[in-house]
Short mmCIF file of C-alpha atoms in Angstrom, two decimals:
data_model
loop_
_atom_site.label_atom_id
_atom_site.label_comp_id
_atom_site.label_asym_id
_atom_site.label_seq_id
_atom_site.Cartn_x
_atom_site.Cartn_y
_atom_site.Cartn_z
CA MET A 949 -34.75 48.35 2.50
CA GLY A 950 -32.75 45.27 3.66
CA PRO A 951 -29.38 46.90 2.90
CA CYS A 952 -30.34 50.36 4.18
CA ARG A 953 -31.51 48.95 7.74
CA SER A 954 -28.32 46.96 8.01
CA TRP A 955 -26.30 50.09 7.18
CA ASN A 956 -28.30 52.16 9.85
CA ARG A 957 -27.74 49.54 12.41
CA ILE A 958 -23.98 49.74 11.77
CA THR A 959 -23.68 53.47 11.91
CA MET A 960 -25.59 53.54 15.16
CA ALA A 961 -23.60 51.03 16.89
CA SER A 962 -21.34 52.10 19.78
CA GLU A 963 -17.57 52.52 19.20
CA ALA A 964 -16.97 49.14 20.94
CA ASP A 965 -19.34 47.57 18.63
CA ARG A 966 -17.67 49.20 15.60
CA SER A 967 -14.35 48.04 16.76
CA LYS A 968 -15.50 44.46 17.14
CA GLN A 969 -17.19 44.62 13.62
CA SER A 970 -13.88 45.84 12.19
CA GLN A 971 -12.06 42.82 13.72
CA VAL A 972 -14.60 40.47 12.28
CA ILE A 973 -14.32 42.14 8.76
CA ASP A 974 -10.51 41.92 8.99
CA HIS A 975 -10.79 38.45 9.95
CA HIS A 976 -12.98 37.40 7.14
CA GLN A 977 -11.05 39.42 4.76
CA CYS A 978 -7.98 37.54 5.88
CA MET A 979 -9.75 34.19 5.30
CA ALA A 980 -11.02 35.42 1.82
CA ALA A 981 -7.50 36.37 0.80
CA ASN A 982 -6.56 32.61 1.08
CA LEU A 983 -9.61 31.46 -0.93
CA PRO A 984 -9.36 30.54 -4.67
CA GLN A 985 -10.81 33.32 -6.56
CA GLU A 986 -13.49 31.25 -8.12
CA LEU A 987 -14.87 30.45 -4.74
CA ILE A 988 -14.97 34.27 -3.92
CA ASP A 989 -16.65 35.03 -7.19
CA ALA A 990 -19.32 32.42 -6.57
CA ILE A 991 -20.12 33.81 -3.25
CA VAL A 992 -20.49 37.46 -4.29
CA ASP A 993 -22.20 36.85 -7.44
CA TYR A 994 -24.57 33.72 -6.98
CA ILE A 995 -24.97 32.62 -3.34
CA TRP A 996 -24.91 35.81 -1.20
CA ASP A 997 -28.56 35.10 -0.10
CA ASP A 998 -28.26 31.11 -0.07
CA LYS A 999 -27.78 30.37 3.61
CA PRO A 1000 -27.02 26.53 3.23
CA SER A 1001 -24.42 27.38 0.58
CA LEU A 1002 -22.95 30.05 2.64
CA SER A 1003 -22.61 27.75 5.49
CA CYS A 1004 -20.52 25.40 3.39
CA CYS A 1005 -18.44 28.23 2.15
CA ALA A 1006 -17.77 29.13 5.84
CA ALA A 1007 -16.65 25.48 6.38
CA VAL A 1008 -14.33 25.96 3.44
CA CYS A 1009 -12.97 29.24 4.76
CA ARG A 1010 -12.05 27.47 8.03
CA ALA A 1011 -10.36 24.58 6.22
CA PHE A 1012 -8.15 27.15 4.22
CA ARG A 1013 -6.96 28.54 7.63
CA ALA A 1014 -3.26 27.83 8.34
CA ARG A 1015 -3.82 25.39 11.16
CA SER A 1016 -6.43 23.44 9.03
CA ARG A 1017 -4.54 23.40 5.82
CA SER A 1018 -2.01 20.64 6.75
CA LEU A 1019 -4.90 18.29 7.39
CA LEU A 1020 -6.78 19.23 4.27
CA PHE A 1021 -3.84 18.75 1.79
CA SER A 1022 -1.62 16.34 3.73
CA SER A 1023 -2.70 13.49 1.20
CA ILE A 1024 -3.71 13.85 -2.32
CA VAL A 1025 -5.09 11.19 -4.81
CA LEU A 1026 -4.88 11.78 -8.52
CA SER A 1027 -6.96 9.54 -10.67
CA ASP A 1028 -7.45 11.40 -13.88
CA ALA A 1029 -5.85 14.18 -15.98
CA ALA A 1030 -8.69 16.78 -15.33
CA THR A 1031 -8.08 16.42 -11.61
CA CYS A 1032 -4.40 16.86 -12.00
CA ARG A 1033 -4.93 19.78 -14.15
CA ARG A 1034 -7.17 21.64 -11.60
CA LEU A 1035 -4.76 20.78 -8.76
CA HIS A 1036 -1.88 22.22 -10.88
CA ASP A 1037 -3.74 25.43 -12.08
CA ASN A 1038 -6.27 26.34 -9.40
CA ILE A 1039 -4.31 25.27 -6.07
CA LEU A 1040 -0.64 24.67 -6.64
CA THR A 1041 -0.06 27.58 -8.84
CA ALA A 1042 -2.44 30.02 -7.31
CA ILE A 1043 -1.66 29.22 -3.71
CA PRO A 1044 2.11 27.96 -3.91
CA ASP A 1045 2.27 27.65 -0.02
CA VAL A 1046 0.02 24.50 -0.38
CA ALA A 1047 2.66 22.41 -2.06
CA SER A 1048 4.63 22.31 1.18
CA LEU A 1049 1.73 20.72 2.99
CA VAL A 1050 1.38 17.62 0.67
CA HIS A 1051 3.23 14.59 2.18
CA ARG A 1052 1.43 11.73 0.48
CA LEU A 1053 0.78 11.54 -3.19
CA GLU A 1054 -1.13 8.68 -4.86
CA ILE A 1055 -1.24 8.54 -8.68
CA VAL A 1056 -3.71 5.98 -9.75
CA ASP A 1057 -4.71 4.90 -13.21
CA PRO A 1058 -7.84 2.88 -12.85
CA ILE A 1059 -9.18 0.28 -15.18
CA PRO A 1060 -11.47 2.25 -17.70
CA LYS A 1061 -14.95 1.03 -18.55
CA ASP A 1062 -13.78 -0.54 -21.80
CA PRO A 1063 -10.41 -2.12 -20.65
CA ARG A 1064 -9.20 -2.98 -24.18
CA HIS A 1065 -7.42 0.22 -24.67
CA HIS A 1066 -4.26 0.98 -26.50
CA LEU A 1067 -0.99 0.63 -24.32
CA ASP A 1068 -0.49 4.56 -24.37
CA ASP A 1069 -4.11 5.47 -23.34
CA THR A 1070 -3.06 5.73 -19.72
CA TRP A 1071 -3.64 9.30 -18.31
CA ILE A 1072 -0.38 8.99 -16.26
CA ALA A 1073 1.76 8.78 -19.49
CA SER A 1074 -0.37 11.33 -21.59
CA SER A 1075 -1.05 14.05 -18.98
CA GLU A 1076 0.96 17.16 -19.66
CA TRP A 1077 0.31 18.59 -16.18
CA LEU A 1078 1.54 15.56 -14.10
CA PRO A 1079 5.17 16.11 -14.52
CA ALA A 1080 4.87 19.79 -13.41
CA THR A 1081 2.59 18.76 -10.54
CA ILE A 1082 5.14 16.02 -9.23
CA GLN A 1083 8.05 18.67 -9.62
CA LEU A 1084 6.00 21.19 -7.31
CA LEU A 1085 5.25 18.52 -4.76
CA ALA A 1086 8.48 16.54 -4.70
CA PRO A 1087 10.57 18.51 -2.39
CA HIS A 1088 8.23 18.01 0.43
CA LEU A 1089 6.87 14.42 -0.30
CA ARG A 1090 7.38 11.66 2.06
CA HIS A 1091 5.15 9.12 0.49
CA ILE A 1092 4.33 8.51 -3.21
CA ALA A 1093 2.55 5.63 -4.75
CA LEU A 1094 2.03 4.92 -8.57
CA THR A 1095 -0.62 2.27 -9.61
CA SER A 1096 -1.63 1.37 -13.00
CA GLU A 1097 -4.58 -0.96 -12.99
CA GLY A 1098 -3.95 -2.69 -16.32
CA TYR A 1099 -3.81 -6.27 -18.10
CA HIS A 1100 -1.25 -8.48 -18.92
CA TYR A 1101 -1.75 -11.05 -21.69
CA GLN A 1102 0.38 -13.70 -23.21
CA ASN A 1103 3.42 -12.99 -25.43
CA HIS A 1104 4.18 -9.82 -23.44
CA ASP A 1105 1.09 -8.07 -24.73
CA PHE A 1106 -0.14 -5.41 -22.37
CA THR A 1107 -3.22 -3.39 -22.35
CA HIS A 1108 -3.73 -0.07 -20.35
CA VAL A 1109 -0.61 -0.04 -18.28
CA PHE A 1110 2.06 2.36 -17.59
CA HIS A 1111 5.11 1.45 -19.75
CA TRP A 1112 8.25 3.26 -18.23
CA ARG A 1113 10.28 3.05 -21.40
CA LYS A 1114 7.49 5.02 -23.34
CA ALA A 1115 7.09 7.54 -20.76
CA SER A 1116 8.21 11.12 -21.61
CA ALA A 1117 11.67 12.47 -20.37
CA GLU A 1118 9.70 15.10 -18.28
CA LEU A 1119 7.69 12.45 -16.60
CA LYS A 1120 10.55 10.39 -15.81
CA GLY A 1121 12.57 13.20 -14.48
CA ALA A 1122 9.89 14.25 -12.27
CA LEU A 1123 9.39 10.68 -10.83
CA LEU A 1124 13.02 10.11 -10.24
CA GLY A 1125 13.23 13.39 -8.58
CA ALA A 1126 10.43 12.54 -6.29
CA PHE A 1127 11.97 9.07 -5.53
CA SER A 1128 15.32 10.52 -4.52
CA SER A 1129 13.80 13.59 -2.54
CA LYS A 1130 15.62 13.79 0.94
CA ASP A 1131 12.28 13.51 2.84
CA MET A 1132 11.00 10.46 0.91
CA VAL A 1133 10.09 7.62 3.31
CA SER A 1134 8.04 5.20 1.21
CA VAL A 1135 7.55 4.32 -2.40
CA GLU A 1136 5.03 1.95 -3.90
CA LEU A 1137 5.05 1.03 -7.71
CA SER A 1138 2.35 -1.41 -8.98
CA GLY A 1139 1.26 -2.38 -12.42
CA ILE A 1140 3.92 -0.72 -14.48
CA VAL A 1141 5.96 -2.44 -17.32
CA ILE A 1142 9.83 -2.29 -16.95
CA ASP A 1143 12.61 -3.86 -19.08
CA SER A 1144 14.14 -5.79 -16.26
CA CYS A 1145 14.24 -6.18 -12.52
CA GLN A 1146 17.44 -4.31 -12.41
CA GLY A 1147 15.95 -1.45 -14.26
CA LEU A 1148 13.11 -1.29 -11.80
CA PHE A 1149 15.43 -1.16 -8.71
CA GLU A 1150 17.69 1.39 -10.35
CA LEU A 1151 14.75 3.82 -10.39
CA LEU A 1152 15.39 3.96 -6.68
CA VAL A 1153 19.19 4.44 -6.73
CA GLY A 1154 20.14 7.47 -4.38
CA SER A 1155 16.83 7.30 -2.52
CA SER A 1156 16.56 7.33 1.21
CA VAL A 1157 13.39 5.34 1.19
CA LYS A 1158 12.61 3.23 4.19
CA THR A 1159 9.38 1.44 2.87
CA LEU A 1160 9.36 -0.17 -0.49
CA ALA A 1161 6.38 -1.93 -2.08
CA LEU A 1162 6.53 -3.59 -5.32
CA PRO A 1163 3.28 -5.70 -5.45
CA LEU A 1164 2.98 -6.05 -9.16
CA PHE A 1165 5.19 -5.39 -12.21
CA TRP A 1166 5.81 -6.93 -15.57
CA HIS A 1167 8.77 -7.20 -17.94
CA ALA A 1168 8.63 -5.59 -21.40
CA ILE A 1169 10.87 -8.28 -22.98
CA PRO A 1170 11.39 -11.89 -21.99
CA GLY A 1171 14.17 -12.67 -19.41
CA CYS A 1172 15.91 -10.38 -17.05
CA VAL A 1173 19.24 -9.08 -17.75
CA THR A 1174 21.69 -8.31 -14.96
CA ARG A 1175 24.70 -6.23 -15.49
CA PRO A 1176 27.25 -4.56 -13.11
CA PRO A 1177 25.74 -1.56 -11.17
CA ILE A 1178 26.59 1.92 -12.65
CA LEU A 1179 26.53 3.86 -9.30
CA PRO A 1180 28.67 3.15 -6.14
CA PRO A 1181 27.22 0.77 -3.42
CA HIS A 1182 26.62 3.56 -0.85
CA SER A 1183 24.01 4.89 -3.14
CA ARG A 1184 21.81 1.82 -2.73
CA PRO A 1185 18.65 2.41 -0.80
CA GLN A 1186 18.28 0.50 2.54
CA PRO A 1187 14.78 -0.18 3.02
CA GLN A 1188 13.56 -1.41 6.46
CA SER A 1189 10.12 -2.55 5.10
CA LEU A 1190 9.91 -4.40 1.73
CA SER A 1191 6.94 -5.85 -0.14
CA VAL A 1192 7.62 -7.75 -3.34
CA ARG A 1193 5.70 -9.99 -5.79
CA LEU A 1194 7.94 -13.04 -6.27
CA SER A 1195 9.01 -14.16 -9.66
CA ASP A 1196 11.73 -16.44 -10.82
CA CYS A 1197 13.76 -13.51 -12.31
CA LEU A 1198 13.26 -11.34 -9.30
CA VAL A 1199 14.66 -13.97 -6.74
CA ASN A 1200 17.53 -14.52 -9.04
CA TYR A 1201 18.35 -10.91 -9.36
CA MET A 1202 17.95 -10.17 -5.53
CA LEU A 1203 20.58 -12.93 -4.94
CA SER A 1204 22.88 -11.53 -7.44
CA PRO A 1205 25.86 -9.21 -6.48
CA TYR A 1206 24.47 -6.52 -8.70
CA VAL A 1207 21.20 -5.93 -6.85
CA ALA A 1208 20.50 -2.20 -6.62
CA ILE A 1209 19.17 -2.07 -3.15
CA ASP A 1210 20.61 -3.19 0.26
CA ILE A 1211 18.21 -5.82 1.76
CA CYS A 1212 20.35 -6.50 4.80
CA HIS A 1213 18.35 -3.91 6.87
CA VAL A 1214 14.94 -5.28 6.14
CA ARG A 1215 12.70 -5.74 9.40
CA ASP A 1216 9.27 -6.03 7.78
CA LEU A 1217 9.09 -8.45 4.75
CA THR A 1218 6.05 -9.31 2.75
CA LEU A 1219 6.28 -12.08 -0.02
CA LYS A 1220 3.47 -12.20 -2.52
CA VAL A 1221 3.66 -15.49 -4.18
CA PRO A 1222 1.66 -15.67 -7.43
CA GLY A 1223 0.17 -18.89 -8.91
CA ASN A 1224 2.68 -19.18 -11.60
CA PHE A 1225 5.63 -19.18 -9.24
CA SER A 1226 7.85 -21.88 -10.29
CA PRO A 1227 8.27 -24.85 -7.61
CA GLU A 1228 11.84 -25.10 -8.32
CA ILE A 1229 12.62 -21.52 -7.34
CA ARG A 1230 11.10 -21.84 -3.76
CA PRO A 1231 14.37 -23.17 -2.32
CA ALA A 1232 16.19 -20.16 -3.98
CA ALA A 1233 13.66 -17.67 -2.39
CA THR A 1234 14.52 -19.25 0.91
CA LYS A 1235 18.05 -17.97 0.42
CA LEU A 1236 16.68 -14.42 0.74
CA PHE A 1237 16.41 -15.04 4.51
CA LEU A 1238 19.94 -16.06 4.60
CA THR A 1239 21.10 -12.91 2.80
CA MET A 1240 18.96 -10.70 5.10
CA GLY A 1241 20.48 -12.27 8.20
CA ASN A 1242 18.72 -11.82 11.45
CA THR A 1243 17.16 -8.47 10.75
CA VAL A 1244 13.52 -9.68 9.72
CA GLU A 1245 11.29 -9.31 12.58
CA LYS A 1246 7.94 -9.64 10.84
CA LEU A 1247 6.97 -11.82 7.86
CA VAL A 1248 3.90 -11.73 5.74
CA VAL A 1249 3.35 -14.52 3.20
CA GLU A 1250 0.53 -14.12 0.75
CA GLU A 1251 -0.31 -16.94 -1.71
CA ASN A 1252 -2.96 -19.39 -3.03
CA ILE A 1253 -3.25 -23.13 -2.14
CA TYR A 1254 -4.75 -25.36 -4.59
CA PHE A 1255 -6.41 -28.67 -4.42
CA GLY A 1256 -4.43 -31.32 -2.69
CA TYR A 1257 -1.30 -29.43 -3.34
CA ILE A 1258 1.20 -28.85 -0.48
CA PRO A 1259 3.99 -26.45 -1.90
CA GLU A 1260 7.43 -26.55 -0.50
CA VAL A 1261 7.78 -24.36 2.41
CA PHE A 1262 9.88 -21.32 3.01
CA GLN A 1263 12.71 -22.40 5.50
CA LEU A 1264 12.67 -19.81 8.29
CA THR A 1265 15.72 -21.24 10.03
CA HIS A 1266 17.80 -18.06 9.48
CA CYS A 1267 14.99 -15.77 10.73
CA GLN A 1268 16.20 -15.93 14.46
CA ASN A 1269 14.61 -12.67 15.36
CA LEU A 1270 11.29 -13.39 13.88
CA LYS A 1271 8.63 -11.93 16.11
CA VAL A 1272 5.48 -12.01 14.03
CA VAL A 1273 4.37 -14.18 11.13
CA GLN A 1274 1.32 -13.71 9.18
CA PHE A 1275 -0.08 -15.93 6.49
CA ILE A 1276 -2.74 -14.45 4.15
CA THR A 1277 -4.03 -17.13 1.93
CA THR A 1278 -6.84 -18.10 -0.54
CA VAL A 1279 -7.38 -21.85 -0.14
CA TYR A 1280 -8.93 -23.81 -3.01
CA THR A 1281 -9.18 -27.17 -1.32
CA MET A 1282 -11.36 -29.34 0.98
CA ASP A 1283 -8.70 -31.38 2.60
CA ASN A 1284 -6.14 -30.63 5.42
CA SER A 1285 -3.14 -29.65 3.10
CA TYR A 1286 -3.26 -26.08 3.91
CA TRP A 1287 -2.99 -26.78 7.64
CA THR A 1288 -0.30 -29.28 7.03
CA TYR A 1289 1.62 -26.59 4.89
CA LEU A 1290 1.52 -24.01 7.72
CA SER A 1291 2.67 -26.56 10.30
CA ARG A 1292 5.51 -27.48 8.20
CA MET A 1293 6.70 -23.94 7.72
CA LEU A 1294 6.38 -22.97 11.34
CA GLU A 1295 8.36 -26.10 12.24
CA THR A 1296 11.44 -24.66 10.35
CA ILE A 1297 11.65 -21.71 12.77
CA ALA A 1298 15.03 -21.78 14.56
CA PRO A 1299 14.95 -23.27 18.12
CA ASP A 1300 16.19 -20.03 19.65
CA ASN A 1301 13.48 -17.83 18.03
CA HIS A 1302 11.63 -14.86 19.64
CA MET A 1303 8.31 -15.56 17.99
CA GLU A 1304 5.50 -13.77 19.74
CA GLU A 1305 2.54 -13.69 17.44
CA VAL A 1306 0.95 -15.82 14.60
CA LEU A 1307 -1.64 -14.42 12.40
CA ILE A 1308 -3.60 -16.59 9.88
CA LYS A 1309 -6.07 -15.14 7.59
CA ALA A 1310 -7.67 -17.60 5.05
CA ASP A 1311 -10.31 -17.55 2.46
CA LEU A 1312 -11.55 -21.08 2.37
CA TYR A 1313 -13.41 -21.93 -0.99
CA SER A 1314 -15.47 -25.17 -1.03
CA THR A 1315 -17.50 -26.59 -3.91
CA GLY A 1316 -20.11 -28.51 -2.09
CA ASN A 1317 -21.66 -29.33 1.03
CA LEU A 1318 -19.18 -31.05 3.34
CA GLY A 1319 -20.71 -33.43 5.92
CA ASN A 1320 -17.88 -33.11 8.52
CA VAL A 1321 -16.05 -29.77 8.86
CA SER A 1322 -13.37 -31.43 11.06
CA GLU A 1323 -11.99 -33.02 8.00
CA TRP A 1324 -10.61 -29.78 6.64
CA LEU A 1325 -10.30 -27.81 9.89
CA ASP A 1326 -8.01 -30.33 11.58
CA TRP A 1327 -5.49 -28.11 13.38
CA GLY A 1328 -3.87 -30.98 15.34
CA ASP A 1329 -0.49 -30.67 13.78
CA LEU A 1330 -0.61 -26.84 14.11
CA ASP A 1331 -1.51 -27.07 17.86
CA GLU A 1332 1.30 -29.41 18.45
CA ILE A 1333 3.86 -27.27 16.69
CA LEU A 1334 2.84 -24.01 18.48
CA THR A 1335 3.08 -25.67 21.95
CA GLN A 1336 6.60 -26.90 21.40
CA PRO A 1337 9.35 -25.60 23.87
CA ARG A 1338 10.85 -23.60 20.98
CA MET A 1339 7.57 -21.38 21.00
CA SER A 1340 8.09 -20.33 24.61
CA TYR A 1341 7.92 -16.57 23.67
CA LEU A 1342 4.49 -17.15 21.86
CA LYS A 1343 1.91 -14.66 23.18
CA SER A 1344 -1.09 -14.81 20.74
CA VAL A 1345 -2.42 -16.62 17.91
CA ARG A 1346 -5.21 -15.15 15.78
CA ILE A 1347 -7.06 -17.16 13.01
CA GLU A 1348 -9.71 -15.45 10.77
CA LEU A 1349 -11.52 -17.67 8.36
CA SER A 1350 -13.88 -16.73 5.49
CA ILE A 1351 -15.69 -19.88 4.46
CA TRP A 1352 -17.21 -19.91 0.97
CA GLY A 1353 -19.95 -22.42 0.01
CA GLN A 1354 -22.12 -24.59 1.98
CA VAL A 1355 -20.76 -25.88 5.42
CA ASN A 1356 -22.77 -27.53 8.30
CA ASN A 1357 -23.84 -25.44 11.11
CA HIS A 1358 -21.32 -26.63 13.59
CA VAL A 1359 -18.27 -24.61 12.16
CA ASP A 1360 -18.48 -21.97 14.73
CA ASP A 1361 -18.15 -24.54 17.50
CA TRP A 1362 -15.32 -26.26 15.81
CA VAL A 1363 -13.38 -22.97 15.51
CA ARG A 1364 -13.90 -22.09 19.15
CA LYS A 1365 -12.61 -25.55 20.20
CA GLY A 1366 -9.47 -25.34 18.00
CA LEU A 1367 -6.03 -25.39 19.32
CA PRO A 1368 -6.94 -26.73 22.80
CA ALA A 1369 -3.36 -27.42 23.74
CA LEU A 1370 -2.19 -23.89 23.01
CA GLN A 1371 -5.04 -22.36 25.01
CA LYS A 1372 -4.17 -24.56 27.97
CA ASN A 1373 -0.54 -23.22 27.81
CA GLY A 1374 -1.96 -19.72 28.51
CA VAL A 1375 -1.46 -18.44 24.94
CA HIS A 1376 -4.13 -15.73 23.82
CA VAL A 1377 -6.15 -17.61 21.00
CA LYS A 1378 -8.67 -15.65 18.91
CA MET A 1379 -10.60 -17.32 16.20
CA GLN A 1380 -13.19 -15.80 13.95
CA SER A 1381 -15.18 -17.31 11.17
CA LEU A 1382 -17.38 -15.71 8.49
CA SER A 1383 -19.61 -17.85 6.23
CA ARG A 1384 -20.14 -16.33 2.74
#
């Protein structure tokens, strides 16, 4: 009876109603034509009388409209082979226009539940659909990230990581094609094993990338071999934003005449300093600033500070156009060494600098109940450095502290009273503490 009554209502409708009904039907047919066939079959066969499910399908229909597709498919994250296969077979192949909407691709190989896997057990290396998927997306990509969350043991033993040398020719070709895409803006490579620093940077030769992030990578063999570049200098990428994890060989390579990227255009520089970074290589790392000239405007330094140890500072004398400096630090100490380290580094800034903002984000680890917080939150030197005439352009200072362990209840008061001279000079000071 239900279908008959519905049919009678339609046949008895006025001409205007039929015209309107026809438009609605045409509209839904147009949307249905853009839907995956699996979804259409499910609606017709199983959920035609399920109102909540039909409401969800209506939302999906709207998402597949032309004006909504760009938002739905602008960024894609692939974290397993099954997802990659479904994307390739059910969307990119069935609806080819979708590929032109994807501008950001993140390929992630997460740590498995049992991390002690064989080297080649990464889905990135074993997926037969990933190369084809990358090739379909590459012409329109602007951002690509490849992250392998593996382990590195001693004697160059790796577990569950992406080894570039052992990747298939199809996968290498697809990735290199994506890196050199004319619209590519940013590339991030993390957790991969490469033969050398030069081999890593040569993957990007010919790329127009403006943002390059290399937060973590390993060498497959000891040492780092540097040889003359194969391609002409004009093919070297010229990133404006560079994030690297420092190592002895990386610093030596970037200071060599054979470096495969042009670092003279970097404005935004992030240096990740590992715990095993050799103290004697710090002066060499400082030479990077001399090589980059006056282009660096923002510097971020991420590192760990250990008990009673004040590392040699990075000399910032050559960063005359530096406007923002940020320190992201995990501090394993209960003395004033960390603040002394920051003060010494800021003191190396050139007198004719343009520093406008200083950001300090520190995780402070303590091992016991400290009677007087002022013993390890003494910012007298820092306050003095930041109020010198050379800091005449300084507008704001922000300090965020995460304090671990037991501390007294006056830490918030001490944080609010910190840097009194700086606040007196009219500089906006924001301090925040969080006890964990």
